[in-house]
CSV table of C-alpha atoms and ligand atoms in Angstrom, one decimal:
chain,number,residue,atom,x,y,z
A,11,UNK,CA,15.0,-22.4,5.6
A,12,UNK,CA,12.7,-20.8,2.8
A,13,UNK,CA,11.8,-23.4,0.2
A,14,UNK,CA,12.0,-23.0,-3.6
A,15,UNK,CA,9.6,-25.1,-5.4
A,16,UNK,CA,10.1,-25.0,-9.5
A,17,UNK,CA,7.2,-26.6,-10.6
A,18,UNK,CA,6.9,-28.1,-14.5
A,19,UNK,CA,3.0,-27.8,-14.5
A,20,UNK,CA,-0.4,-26.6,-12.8
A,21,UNK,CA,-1.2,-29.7,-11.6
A,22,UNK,CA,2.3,-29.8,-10.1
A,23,UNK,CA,2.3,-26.4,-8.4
A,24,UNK,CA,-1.3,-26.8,-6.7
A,25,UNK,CA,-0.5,-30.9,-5.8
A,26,UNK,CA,2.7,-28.6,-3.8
A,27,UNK,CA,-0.6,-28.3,-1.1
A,28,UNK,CA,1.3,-26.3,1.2
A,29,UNK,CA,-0.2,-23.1,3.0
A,30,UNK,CA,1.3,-19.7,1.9
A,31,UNK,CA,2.9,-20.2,-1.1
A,32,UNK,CA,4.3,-17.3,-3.0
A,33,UNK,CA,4.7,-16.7,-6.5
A,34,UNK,CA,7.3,-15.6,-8.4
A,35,UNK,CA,7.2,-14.3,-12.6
A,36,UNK,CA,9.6,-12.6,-13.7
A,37,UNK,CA,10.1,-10.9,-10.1
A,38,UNK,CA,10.6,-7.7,-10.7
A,39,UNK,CA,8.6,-6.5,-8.2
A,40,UNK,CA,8.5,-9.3,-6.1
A,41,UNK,CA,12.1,-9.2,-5.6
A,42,UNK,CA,11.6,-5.6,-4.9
A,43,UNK,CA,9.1,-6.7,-2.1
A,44,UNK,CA,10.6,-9.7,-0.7
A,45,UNK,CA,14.0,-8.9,-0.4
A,46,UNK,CA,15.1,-9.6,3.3
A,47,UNK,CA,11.6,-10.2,4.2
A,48,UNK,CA,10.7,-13.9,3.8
A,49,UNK,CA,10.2,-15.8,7.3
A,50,UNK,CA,12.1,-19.4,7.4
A,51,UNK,CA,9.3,-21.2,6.4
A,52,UNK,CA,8.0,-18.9,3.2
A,53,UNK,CA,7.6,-21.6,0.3
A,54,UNK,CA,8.5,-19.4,-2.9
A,55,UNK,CA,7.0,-21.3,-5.9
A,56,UNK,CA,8.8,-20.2,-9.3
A,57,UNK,CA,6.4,-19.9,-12.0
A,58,UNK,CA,8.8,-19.7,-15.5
A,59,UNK,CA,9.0,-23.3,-16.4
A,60,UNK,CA,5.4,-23.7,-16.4
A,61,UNK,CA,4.5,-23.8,-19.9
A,62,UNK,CA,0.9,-23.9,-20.1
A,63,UNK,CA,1.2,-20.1,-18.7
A,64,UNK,CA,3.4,-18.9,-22.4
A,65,UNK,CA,2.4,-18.4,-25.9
A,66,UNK,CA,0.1,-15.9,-27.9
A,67,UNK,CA,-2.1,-17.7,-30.1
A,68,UNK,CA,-5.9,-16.9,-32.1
A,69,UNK,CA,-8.3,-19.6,-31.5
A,70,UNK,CA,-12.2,-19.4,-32.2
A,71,UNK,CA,-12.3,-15.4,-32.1
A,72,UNK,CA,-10.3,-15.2,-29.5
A,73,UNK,CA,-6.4,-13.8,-28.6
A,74,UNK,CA,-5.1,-16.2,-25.9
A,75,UNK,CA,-2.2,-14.3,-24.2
A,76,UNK,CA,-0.6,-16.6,-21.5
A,77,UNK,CA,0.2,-15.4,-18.6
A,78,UNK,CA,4.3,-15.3,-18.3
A,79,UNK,CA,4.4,-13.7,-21.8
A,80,UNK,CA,6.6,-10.5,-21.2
A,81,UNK,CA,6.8,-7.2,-22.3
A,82,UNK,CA,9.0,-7.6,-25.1
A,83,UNK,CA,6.9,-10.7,-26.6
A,84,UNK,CA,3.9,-8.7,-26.3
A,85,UNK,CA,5.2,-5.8,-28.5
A,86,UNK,CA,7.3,-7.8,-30.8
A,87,UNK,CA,4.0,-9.9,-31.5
A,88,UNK,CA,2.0,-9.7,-34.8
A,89,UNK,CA,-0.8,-10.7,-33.5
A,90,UNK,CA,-0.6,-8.5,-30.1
A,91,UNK,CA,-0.2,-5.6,-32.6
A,92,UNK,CA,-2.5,-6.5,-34.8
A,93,UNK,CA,-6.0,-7.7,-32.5
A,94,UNK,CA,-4.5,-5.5,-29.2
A,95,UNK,CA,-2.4,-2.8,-30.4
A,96,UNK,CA,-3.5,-0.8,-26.7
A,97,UNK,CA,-1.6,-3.8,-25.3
A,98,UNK,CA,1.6,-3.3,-27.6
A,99,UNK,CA,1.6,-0.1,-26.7
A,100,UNK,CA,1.6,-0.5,-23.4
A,101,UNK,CA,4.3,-3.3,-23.5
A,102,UNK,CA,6.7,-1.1,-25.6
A,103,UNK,CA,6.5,1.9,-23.3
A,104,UNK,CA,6.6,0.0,-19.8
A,105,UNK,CA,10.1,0.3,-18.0
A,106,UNK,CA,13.7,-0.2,-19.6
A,107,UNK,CA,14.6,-2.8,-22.0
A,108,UNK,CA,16.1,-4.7,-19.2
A,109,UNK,CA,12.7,-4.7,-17.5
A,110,UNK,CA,10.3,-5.4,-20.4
A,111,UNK,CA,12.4,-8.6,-21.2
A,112,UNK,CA,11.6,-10.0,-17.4
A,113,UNK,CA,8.3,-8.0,-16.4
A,114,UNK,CA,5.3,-10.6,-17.4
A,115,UNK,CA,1.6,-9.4,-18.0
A,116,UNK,CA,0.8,-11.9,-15.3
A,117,UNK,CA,2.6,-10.2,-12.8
A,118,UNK,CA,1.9,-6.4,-14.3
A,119,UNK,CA,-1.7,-7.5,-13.5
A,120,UNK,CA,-1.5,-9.7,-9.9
A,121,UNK,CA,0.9,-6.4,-8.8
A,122,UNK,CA,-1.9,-4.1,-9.1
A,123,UNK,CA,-0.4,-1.0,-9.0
A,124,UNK,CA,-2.4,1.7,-9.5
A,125,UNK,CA,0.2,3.4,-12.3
A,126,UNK,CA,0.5,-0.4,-13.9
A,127,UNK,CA,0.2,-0.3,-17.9
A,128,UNK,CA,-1.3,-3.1,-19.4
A,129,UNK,CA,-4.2,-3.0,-16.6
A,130,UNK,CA,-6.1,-0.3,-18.2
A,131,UNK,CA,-4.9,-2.1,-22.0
A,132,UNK,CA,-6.3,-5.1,-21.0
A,133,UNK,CA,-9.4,-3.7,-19.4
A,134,UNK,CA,-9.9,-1.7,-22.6
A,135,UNK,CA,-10.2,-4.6,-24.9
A,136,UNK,CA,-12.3,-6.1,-23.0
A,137,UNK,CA,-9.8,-9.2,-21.8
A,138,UNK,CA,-10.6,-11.6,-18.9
A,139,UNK,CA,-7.7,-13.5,-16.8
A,140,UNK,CA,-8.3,-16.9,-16.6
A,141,UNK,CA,-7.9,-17.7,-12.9
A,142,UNK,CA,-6.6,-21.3,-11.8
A,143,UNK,CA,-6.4,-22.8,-9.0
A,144,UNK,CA,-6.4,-26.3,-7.2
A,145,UNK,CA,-10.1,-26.2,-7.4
A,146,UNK,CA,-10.6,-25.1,-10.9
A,147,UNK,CA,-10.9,-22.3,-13.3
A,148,UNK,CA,-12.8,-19.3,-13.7
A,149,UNK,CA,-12.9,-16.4,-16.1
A,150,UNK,CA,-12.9,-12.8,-14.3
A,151,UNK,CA,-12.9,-9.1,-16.5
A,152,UNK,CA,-9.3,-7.4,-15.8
A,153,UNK,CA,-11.0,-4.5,-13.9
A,154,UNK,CA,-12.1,-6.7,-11.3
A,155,UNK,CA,-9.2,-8.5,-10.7
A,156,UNK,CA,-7.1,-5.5,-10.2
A,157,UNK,CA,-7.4,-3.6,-6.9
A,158,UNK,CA,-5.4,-0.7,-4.7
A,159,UNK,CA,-2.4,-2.0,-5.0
A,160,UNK,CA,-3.7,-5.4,-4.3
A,161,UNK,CA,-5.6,-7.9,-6.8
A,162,UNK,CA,-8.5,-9.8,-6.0
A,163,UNK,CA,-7.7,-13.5,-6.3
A,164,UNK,CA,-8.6,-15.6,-3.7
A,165,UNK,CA,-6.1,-17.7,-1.4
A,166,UNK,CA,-3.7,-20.2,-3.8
A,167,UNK,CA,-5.4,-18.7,-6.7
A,168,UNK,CA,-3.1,-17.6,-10.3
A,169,UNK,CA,-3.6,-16.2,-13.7
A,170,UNK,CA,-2.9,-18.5,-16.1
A,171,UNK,CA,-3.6,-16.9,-19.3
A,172,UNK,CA,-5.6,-13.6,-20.5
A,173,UNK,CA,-8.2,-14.2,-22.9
A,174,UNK,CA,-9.1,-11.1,-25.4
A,175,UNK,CA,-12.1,-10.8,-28.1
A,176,UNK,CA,-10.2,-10.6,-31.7
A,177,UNK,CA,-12.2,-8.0,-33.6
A,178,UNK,CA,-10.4,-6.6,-36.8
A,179,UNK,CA,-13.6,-4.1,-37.1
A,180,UNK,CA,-11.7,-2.3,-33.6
A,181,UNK,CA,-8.9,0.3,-33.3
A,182,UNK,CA,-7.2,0.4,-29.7
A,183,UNK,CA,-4.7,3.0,-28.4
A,184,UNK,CA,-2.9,2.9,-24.9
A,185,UNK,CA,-1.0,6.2,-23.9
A,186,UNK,CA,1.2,7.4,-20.6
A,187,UNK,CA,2.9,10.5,-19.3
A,188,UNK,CA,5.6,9.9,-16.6
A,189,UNK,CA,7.6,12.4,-14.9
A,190,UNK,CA,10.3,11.4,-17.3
A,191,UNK,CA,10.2,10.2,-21.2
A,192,UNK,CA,11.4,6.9,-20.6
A,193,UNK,CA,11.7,4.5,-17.6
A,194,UNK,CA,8.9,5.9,-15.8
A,195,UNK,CA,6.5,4.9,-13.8
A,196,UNK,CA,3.0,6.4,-15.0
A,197,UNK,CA,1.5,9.5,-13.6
A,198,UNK,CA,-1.5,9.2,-15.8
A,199,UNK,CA,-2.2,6.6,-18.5
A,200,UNK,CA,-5.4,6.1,-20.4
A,201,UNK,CA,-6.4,2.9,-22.7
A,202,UNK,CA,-9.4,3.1,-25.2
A,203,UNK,CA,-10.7,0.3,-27.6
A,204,UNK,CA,-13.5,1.5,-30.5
A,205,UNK,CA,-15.2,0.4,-33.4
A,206,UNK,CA,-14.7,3.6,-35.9
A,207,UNK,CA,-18.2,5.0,-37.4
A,208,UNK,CA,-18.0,8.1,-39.6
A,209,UNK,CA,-15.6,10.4,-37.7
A,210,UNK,CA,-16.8,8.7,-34.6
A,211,UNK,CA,-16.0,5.8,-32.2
A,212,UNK,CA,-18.6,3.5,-31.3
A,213,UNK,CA,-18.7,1.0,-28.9
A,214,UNK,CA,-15.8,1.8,-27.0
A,215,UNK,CA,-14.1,0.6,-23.8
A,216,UNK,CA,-12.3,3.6,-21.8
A,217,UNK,CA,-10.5,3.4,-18.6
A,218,UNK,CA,-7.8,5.6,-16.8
A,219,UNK,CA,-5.1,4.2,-14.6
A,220,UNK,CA,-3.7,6.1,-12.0
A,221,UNK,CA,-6.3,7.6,-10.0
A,222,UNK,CA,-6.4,5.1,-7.1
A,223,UNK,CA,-6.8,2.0,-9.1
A,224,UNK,CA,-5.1,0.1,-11.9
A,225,UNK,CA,-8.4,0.8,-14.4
A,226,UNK,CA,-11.2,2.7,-14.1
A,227,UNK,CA,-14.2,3.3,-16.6
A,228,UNK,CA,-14.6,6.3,-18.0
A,229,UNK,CA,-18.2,5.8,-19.1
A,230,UNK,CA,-18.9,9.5,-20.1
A,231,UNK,CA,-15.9,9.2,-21.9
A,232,UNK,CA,-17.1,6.6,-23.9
A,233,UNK,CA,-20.7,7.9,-24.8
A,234,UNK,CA,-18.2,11.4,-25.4
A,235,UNK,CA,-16.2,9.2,-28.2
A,236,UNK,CA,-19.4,8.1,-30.2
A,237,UNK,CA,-21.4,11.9,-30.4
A,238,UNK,CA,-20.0,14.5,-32.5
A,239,UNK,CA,-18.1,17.1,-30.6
A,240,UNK,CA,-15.9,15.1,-28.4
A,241,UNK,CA,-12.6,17.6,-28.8
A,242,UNK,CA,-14.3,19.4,-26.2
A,243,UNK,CA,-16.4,16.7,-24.7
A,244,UNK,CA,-14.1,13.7,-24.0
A,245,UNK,CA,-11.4,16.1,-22.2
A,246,UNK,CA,-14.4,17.2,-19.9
A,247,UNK,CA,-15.6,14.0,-18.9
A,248,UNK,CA,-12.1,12.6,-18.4
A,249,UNK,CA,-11.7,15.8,-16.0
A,250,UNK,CA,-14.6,15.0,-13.9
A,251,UNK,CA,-13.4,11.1,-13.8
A,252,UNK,CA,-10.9,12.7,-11.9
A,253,UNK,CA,-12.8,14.4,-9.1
A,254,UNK,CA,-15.1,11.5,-8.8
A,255,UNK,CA,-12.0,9.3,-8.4
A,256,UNK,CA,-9.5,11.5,-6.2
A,257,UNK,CA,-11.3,14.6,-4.8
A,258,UNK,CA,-9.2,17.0,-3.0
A,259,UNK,CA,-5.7,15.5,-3.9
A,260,UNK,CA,-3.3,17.9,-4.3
A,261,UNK,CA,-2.3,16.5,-7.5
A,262,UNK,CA,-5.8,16.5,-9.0
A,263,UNK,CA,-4.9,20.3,-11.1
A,264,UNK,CA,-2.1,18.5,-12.5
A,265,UNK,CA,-3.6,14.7,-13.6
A,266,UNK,CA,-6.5,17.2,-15.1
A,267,UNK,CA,-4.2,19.2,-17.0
A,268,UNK,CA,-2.3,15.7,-18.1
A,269,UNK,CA,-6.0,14.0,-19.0
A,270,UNK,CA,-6.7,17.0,-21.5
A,271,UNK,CA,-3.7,16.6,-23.0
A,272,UNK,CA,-3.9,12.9,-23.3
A,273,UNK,CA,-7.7,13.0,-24.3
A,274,UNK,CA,-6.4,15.1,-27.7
A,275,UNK,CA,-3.3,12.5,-28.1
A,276,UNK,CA,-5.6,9.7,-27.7
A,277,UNK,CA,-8.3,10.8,-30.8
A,278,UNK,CA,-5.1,11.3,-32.7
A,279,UNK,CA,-3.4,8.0,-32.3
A,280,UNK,CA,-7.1,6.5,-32.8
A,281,UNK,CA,-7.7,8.4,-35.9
A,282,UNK,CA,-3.8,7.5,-37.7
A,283,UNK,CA,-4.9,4.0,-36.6
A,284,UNK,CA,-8.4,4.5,-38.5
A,285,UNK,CA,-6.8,5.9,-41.2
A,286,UNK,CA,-3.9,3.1,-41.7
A,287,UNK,CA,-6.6,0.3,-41.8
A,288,UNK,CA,-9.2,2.3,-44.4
B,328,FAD,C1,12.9,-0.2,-12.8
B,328,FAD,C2,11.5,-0.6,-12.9
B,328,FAD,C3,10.6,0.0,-13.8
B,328,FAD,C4,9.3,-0.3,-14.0
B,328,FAD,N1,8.5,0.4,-14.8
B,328,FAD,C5,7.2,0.0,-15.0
B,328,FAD,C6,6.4,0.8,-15.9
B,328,FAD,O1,6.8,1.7,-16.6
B,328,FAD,N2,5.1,0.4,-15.9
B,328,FAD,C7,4.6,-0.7,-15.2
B,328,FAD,O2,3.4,-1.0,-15.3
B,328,FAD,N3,5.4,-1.4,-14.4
B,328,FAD,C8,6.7,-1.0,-14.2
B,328,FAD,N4,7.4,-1.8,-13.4
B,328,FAD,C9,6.8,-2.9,-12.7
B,328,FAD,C10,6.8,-4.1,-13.6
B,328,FAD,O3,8.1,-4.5,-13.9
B,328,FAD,C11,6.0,-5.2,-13.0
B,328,FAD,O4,4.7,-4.8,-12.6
B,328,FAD,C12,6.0,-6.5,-13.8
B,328,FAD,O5,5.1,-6.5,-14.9
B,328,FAD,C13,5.6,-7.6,-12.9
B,328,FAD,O6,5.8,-8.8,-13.5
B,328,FAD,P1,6.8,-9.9,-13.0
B,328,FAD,O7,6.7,-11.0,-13.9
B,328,FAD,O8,8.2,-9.3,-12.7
B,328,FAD,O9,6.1,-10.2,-11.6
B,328,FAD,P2,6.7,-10.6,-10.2
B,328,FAD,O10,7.6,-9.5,-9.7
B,328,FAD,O11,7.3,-12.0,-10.3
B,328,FAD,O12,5.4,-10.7,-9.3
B,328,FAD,C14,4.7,-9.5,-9.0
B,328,FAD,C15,3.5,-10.0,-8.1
B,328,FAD,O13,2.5,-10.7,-8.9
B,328,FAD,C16,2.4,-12.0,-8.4
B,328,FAD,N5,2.3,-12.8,-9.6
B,328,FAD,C17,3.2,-12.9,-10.6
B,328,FAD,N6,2.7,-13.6,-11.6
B,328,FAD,C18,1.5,-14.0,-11.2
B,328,FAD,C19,0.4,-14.8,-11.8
B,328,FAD,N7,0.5,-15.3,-13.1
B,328,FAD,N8,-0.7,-15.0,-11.1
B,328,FAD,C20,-0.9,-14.5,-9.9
B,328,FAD,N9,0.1,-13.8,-9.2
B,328,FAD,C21,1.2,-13.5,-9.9
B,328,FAD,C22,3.6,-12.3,-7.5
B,328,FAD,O14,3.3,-13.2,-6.5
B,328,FAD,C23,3.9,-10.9,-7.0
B,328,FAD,O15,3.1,-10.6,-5.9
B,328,FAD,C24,8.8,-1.4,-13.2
B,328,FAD,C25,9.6,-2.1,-12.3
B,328,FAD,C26,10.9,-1.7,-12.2
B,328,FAD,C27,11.8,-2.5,-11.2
């Protein structure tokens, strides 16, 4: 019969020692998955009374997201908002209500879809997971955790916790288009973090989900943000991310058309922002 572990702590789940366990968040797409699929001896290891994988807290520089945090504390968080507002966004405009109070950040991110919001967030502020395991911890970049449709941590290995620079000097931004206005899975979504300068952004951190993987770099994009003239530059580059990323795809015309679109949303959410914290 599958087993159902409920483990109280790390040191509890990895002591569990047994071969093939599988986790379980807030399962909303590993119920998806799973259901009627799991062999008699599948050991299903529940994650949600872990505590050491909650809570959103600043300490040294630094926002500490755990890892079971869900949508709906993300968006409703002040400090989310105020250190990561590409990560509210995200948060608030993933799935229904009914979703966003289950889906965790954790699980957005082991998923690795390639239309997954808080992916390209995350990437863009520069976050690393914190990977655990029985062996030990290691801090990885988002973007390399996240792969197609399948993330890169090794064998018995989870995210505990995302850690993300806290910079008030930065402005972030996260937007999607879906096929419909709400409860939709992205067709395109692009996340940008920046350090204002004049009417330019410096510094910044660009990536695009959707186009085979969860985040991509856009670093023409991002040189586009910080020289004068990037209403006509930043669409361009985000056009040729495109062909780079998913030549001949019949559905390239249409995430162009999206990304030049998005690419004039995006400097205008990122200028309100400026503007709110001058
Ligand atoms: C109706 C519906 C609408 C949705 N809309 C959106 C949307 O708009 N945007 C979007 O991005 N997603 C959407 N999703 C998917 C979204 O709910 C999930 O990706 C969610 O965030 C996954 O988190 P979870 O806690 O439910 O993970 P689970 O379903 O519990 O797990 C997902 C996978 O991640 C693994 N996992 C979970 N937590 C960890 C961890 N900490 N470390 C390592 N592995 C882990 C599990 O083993 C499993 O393989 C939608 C889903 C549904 C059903």
């Amino acid at each position: 019969m599958t087993a159902l572990e409920r483990p109280r702590s790390l040191s509890e789940l990895f002591s569990l020692r047994r071969a093939g366990v599988t986790f379980v968040a807030g399962g909303t797409d590993w119920i998806i998955r799973n259901r009627g699929r799991l062999s008699d001896d599948a050991v299903v290891a529940d994650l949600s009374l872990i505590d050491e994988m909650r809570g959103i807290s600043l300490d040294g520089g630094y926002l500490r997201i755990g890892a079971l945090e869900t949508m709906t504390s993300l968006h409703r968080s002040a400090l989310v908002r105020k250190y990561a507002s590409a990560l509210a966004d995200a948060a608030y405009v993933m799935g229904s209500e009914q979703i966003r109070n289950r889906a965790t950040v954790g699980g957005n991110v082991a998923n690795s879809s390639p239309a997954a919001d808080t992916p390209p967030a995350l990437a863009a502020l520069g976050a690393e997971a914190v990977a655990a395991s029985a062996e030990g911890k290691r801090r990885v970049p988002v973007e390399e955790i996240v792969g197609r449709n399948k993330n890169n941590l090794a064998e018995g290995e989870l995210i505990k916790e995302f850690i993300i620079p806290a910079d008030t000097e930065r402005i972030s931004a996260f937007l999607k288009v879906g096929s419909r206005s709400q409860v939709s899975i992205s067709r395109i979504n692009v996340a940008a973090a920046v350090r204002p300068q004049g009417g330019l952004y410096k510094e910044g951190r660009l990536f695009v989900g959707t186009l085979g993987v969860a985040a991509r770099r856009c670093a023409a994009a991002e040189a586009a943000m910080g020289a004068p003239g990037l209403e006509k530059s930043l669409p361009e580059a985000l056009c040729a991310l495109a062909v780079e990323a998913i030549p001949g795809r019949p559905t390239l015309p249409y995430k162009q058309s999206v990304l030049r679109a998005l690419a004039q949303d995006l400097c205008a959410k990122l200028a309100e922002r400026r503007a709110a914290d001058e």
